Structures are given as C-alpha cells and as structure tokens.
Backbone as JSON, one array per atom type, in Angstrom:
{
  "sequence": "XXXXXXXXXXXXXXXXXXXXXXXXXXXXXXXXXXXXXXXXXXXXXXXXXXXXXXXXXXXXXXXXXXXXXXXXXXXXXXXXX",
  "N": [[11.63, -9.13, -5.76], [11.94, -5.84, -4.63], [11.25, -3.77, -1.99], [11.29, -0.59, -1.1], [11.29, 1.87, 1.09], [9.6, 5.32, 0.72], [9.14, 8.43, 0.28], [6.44, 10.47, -0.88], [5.05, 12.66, -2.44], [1.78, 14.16, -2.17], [0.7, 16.6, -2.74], [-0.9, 17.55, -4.98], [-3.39, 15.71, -4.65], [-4.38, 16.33, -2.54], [-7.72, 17.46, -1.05], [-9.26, 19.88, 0.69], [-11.54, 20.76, 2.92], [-13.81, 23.3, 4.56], [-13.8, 23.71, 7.9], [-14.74, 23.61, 11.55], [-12.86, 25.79, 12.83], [-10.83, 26.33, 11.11], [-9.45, 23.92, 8.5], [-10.29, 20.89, 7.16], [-8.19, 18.37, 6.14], [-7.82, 15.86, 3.15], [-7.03, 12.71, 1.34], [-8.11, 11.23, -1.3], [-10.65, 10.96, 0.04], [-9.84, 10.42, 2.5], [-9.2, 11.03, 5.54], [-6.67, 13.44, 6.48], [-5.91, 15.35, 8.26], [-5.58, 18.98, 9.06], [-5.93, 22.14, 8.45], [-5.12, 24.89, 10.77], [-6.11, 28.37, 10.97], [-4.4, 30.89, 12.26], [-2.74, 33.7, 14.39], [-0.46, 33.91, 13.8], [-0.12, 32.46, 11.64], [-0.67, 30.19, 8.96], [-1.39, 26.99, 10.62], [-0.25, 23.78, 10.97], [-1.52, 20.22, 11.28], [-0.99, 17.47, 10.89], [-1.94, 13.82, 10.12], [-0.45, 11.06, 11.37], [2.07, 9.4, 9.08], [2.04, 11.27, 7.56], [3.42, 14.2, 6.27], [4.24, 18.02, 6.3], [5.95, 19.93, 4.21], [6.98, 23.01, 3.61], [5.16, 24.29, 0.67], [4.1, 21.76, 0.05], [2.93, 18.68, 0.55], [3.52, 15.28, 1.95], [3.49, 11.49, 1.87], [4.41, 8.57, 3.16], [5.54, 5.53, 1.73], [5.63, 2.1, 0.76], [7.84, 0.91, -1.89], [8.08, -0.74, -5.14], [11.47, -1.44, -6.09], [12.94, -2.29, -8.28], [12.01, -4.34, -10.84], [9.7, -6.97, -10.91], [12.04, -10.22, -11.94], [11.0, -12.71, -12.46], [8.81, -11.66, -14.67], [9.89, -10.39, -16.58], [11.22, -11.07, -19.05], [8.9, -12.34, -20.9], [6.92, -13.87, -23.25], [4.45, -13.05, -24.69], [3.32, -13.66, -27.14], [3.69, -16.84, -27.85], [2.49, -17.6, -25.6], [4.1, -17.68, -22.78], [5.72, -16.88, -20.24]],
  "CA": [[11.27, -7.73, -5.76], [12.59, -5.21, -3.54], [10.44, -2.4, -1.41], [12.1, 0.94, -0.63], [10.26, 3.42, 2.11], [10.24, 6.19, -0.09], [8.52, 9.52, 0.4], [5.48, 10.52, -2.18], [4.6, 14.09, -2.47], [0.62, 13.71, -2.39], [-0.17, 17.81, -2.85], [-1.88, 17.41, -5.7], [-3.93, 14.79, -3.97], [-5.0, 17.0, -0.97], [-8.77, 18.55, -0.73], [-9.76, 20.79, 2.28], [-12.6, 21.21, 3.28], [-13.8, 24.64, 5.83], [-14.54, 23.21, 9.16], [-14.99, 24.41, 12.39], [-11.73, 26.83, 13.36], [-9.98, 25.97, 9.84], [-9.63, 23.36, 7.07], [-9.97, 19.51, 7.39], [-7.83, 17.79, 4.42], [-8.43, 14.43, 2.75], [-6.68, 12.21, 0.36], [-8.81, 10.21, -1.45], [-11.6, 10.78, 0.96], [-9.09, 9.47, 3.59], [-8.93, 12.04, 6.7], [-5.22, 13.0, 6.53], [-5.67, 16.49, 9.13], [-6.49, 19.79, 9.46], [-5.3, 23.35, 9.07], [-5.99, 26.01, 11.68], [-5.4, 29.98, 10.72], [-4.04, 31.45, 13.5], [-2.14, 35.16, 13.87], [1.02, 33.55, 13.67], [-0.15, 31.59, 10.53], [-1.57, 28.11, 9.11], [-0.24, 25.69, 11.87], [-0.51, 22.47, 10.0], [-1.94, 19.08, 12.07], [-1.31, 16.57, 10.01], [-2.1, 12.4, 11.02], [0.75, 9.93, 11.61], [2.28, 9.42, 8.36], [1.87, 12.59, 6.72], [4.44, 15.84, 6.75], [4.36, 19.01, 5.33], [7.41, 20.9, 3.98], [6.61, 24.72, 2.55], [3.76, 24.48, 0.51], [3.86, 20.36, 0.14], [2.13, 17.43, 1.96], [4.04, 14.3, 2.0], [3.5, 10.32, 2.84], [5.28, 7.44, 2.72], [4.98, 4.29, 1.09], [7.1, 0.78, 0.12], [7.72, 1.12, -3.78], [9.05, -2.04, -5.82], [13.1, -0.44, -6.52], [13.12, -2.84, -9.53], [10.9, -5.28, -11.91], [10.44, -8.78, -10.62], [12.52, -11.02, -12.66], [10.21, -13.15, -13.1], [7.79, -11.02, -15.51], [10.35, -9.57, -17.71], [11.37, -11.93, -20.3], [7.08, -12.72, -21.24], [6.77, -13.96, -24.48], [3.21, -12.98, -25.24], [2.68, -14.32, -28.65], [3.42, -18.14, -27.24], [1.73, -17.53, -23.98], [4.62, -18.37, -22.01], [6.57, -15.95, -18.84]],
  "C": [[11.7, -7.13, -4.42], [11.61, -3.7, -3.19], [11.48, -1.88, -0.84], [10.93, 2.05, -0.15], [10.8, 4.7, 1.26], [8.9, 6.92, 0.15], [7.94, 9.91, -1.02], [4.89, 12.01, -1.75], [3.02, 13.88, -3.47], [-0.49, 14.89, -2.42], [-1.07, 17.77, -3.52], [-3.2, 16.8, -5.38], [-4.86, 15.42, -3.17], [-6.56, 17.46, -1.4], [-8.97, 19.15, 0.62], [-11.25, 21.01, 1.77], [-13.13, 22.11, 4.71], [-14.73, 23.7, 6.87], [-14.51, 23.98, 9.9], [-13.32, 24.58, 12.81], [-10.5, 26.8, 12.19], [-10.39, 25.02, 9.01], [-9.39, 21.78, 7.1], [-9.72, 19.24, 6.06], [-8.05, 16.22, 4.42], [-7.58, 14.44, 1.4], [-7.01, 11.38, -0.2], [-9.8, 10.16, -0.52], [-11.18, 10.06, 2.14], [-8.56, 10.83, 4.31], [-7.08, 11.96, 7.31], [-4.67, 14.31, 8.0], [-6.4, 17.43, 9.05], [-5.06, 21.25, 9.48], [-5.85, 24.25, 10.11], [-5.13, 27.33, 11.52], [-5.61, 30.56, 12.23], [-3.4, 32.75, 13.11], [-0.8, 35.19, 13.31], [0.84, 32.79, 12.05], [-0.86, 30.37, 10.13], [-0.57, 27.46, 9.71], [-1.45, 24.21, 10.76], [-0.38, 21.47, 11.23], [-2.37, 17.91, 11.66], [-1.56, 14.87, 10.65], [-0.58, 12.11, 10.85], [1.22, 9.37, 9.82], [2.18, 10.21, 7.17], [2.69, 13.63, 7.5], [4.43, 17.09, 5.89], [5.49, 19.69, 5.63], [6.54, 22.01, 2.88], [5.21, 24.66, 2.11], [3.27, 22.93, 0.37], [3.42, 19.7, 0.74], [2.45, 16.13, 1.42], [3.33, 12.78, 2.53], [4.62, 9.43, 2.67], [4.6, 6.38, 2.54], [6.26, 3.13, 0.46], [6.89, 0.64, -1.29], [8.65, 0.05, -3.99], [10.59, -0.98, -6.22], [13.42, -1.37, -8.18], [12.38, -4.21, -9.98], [10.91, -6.56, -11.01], [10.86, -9.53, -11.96], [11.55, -11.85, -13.6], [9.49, -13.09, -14.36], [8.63, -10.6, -16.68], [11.05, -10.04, -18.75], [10.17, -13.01, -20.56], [7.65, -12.85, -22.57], [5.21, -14.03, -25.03], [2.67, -13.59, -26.34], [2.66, -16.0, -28.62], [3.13, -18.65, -26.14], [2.8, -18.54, -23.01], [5.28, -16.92, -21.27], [7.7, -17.05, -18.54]]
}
C-alpha cells in the first residue's frame, strides 16, 4: 500500500463557536482556530495543519493511492484471501 499527502477539504466539517473577539472553530470537537472580525475583514488563524482558501478550510492527510494487493482477490464463500 502506498500513502499520498493529499489535501482534504474539511468545510463541511467546521463548527464555530462565538468567543471572546470572534469565532473559535472545531473539527470533530478538535480545536482547529479562530476567526476574528476586524474592519478589514475575517482574518482567519488557523492551527498548524489547517489552510483556508476563499470560503474553504483545508487539512492534510496520508490516503492509501491504491488497494493492498493482498485483500483483493478474497474468496468469501471458501473463507480464504
């Protein structure tokens, strides 16, 4: 099996919650930052492995790039892999 660093768009993911001077976010109840409204705009302060592009909030993560060998000729019905 092979891992590939590959970027995961985790917007959907995000909650905020209103803190003190803006908006602390969480992914999975996992403290990922914090917006702060300013005049200029939301300045985004995200942790160490998190990025935002436009309206998105990104991580990264090592994703299998293809099946292990192993597993993919299973013959279930004579319980053999």
């Amino acid at each position: 099996m092979v891992l590939k660093h590959t970027r995961i768009d985790v917007t959907d993911r995000v909650i905020g919650k209103l803190g003190n001077n803006g908006m602390n976010l969480f992914v999975e109840k996992e403290p990922i930052g914090k917006i702060r409204f300013t005049n200029e705009g939301a300045q985004f302060e995200l942790n160490q492995g998190y990025e935002q592009e436009e309206s998105k909030i990104f991580t990264y993560a090592d994703v299998p790039t293809s099946p292990d060998m192993k597993y993919v000729d299973c013959d279930d019905e004579n319980g053999w892999c």
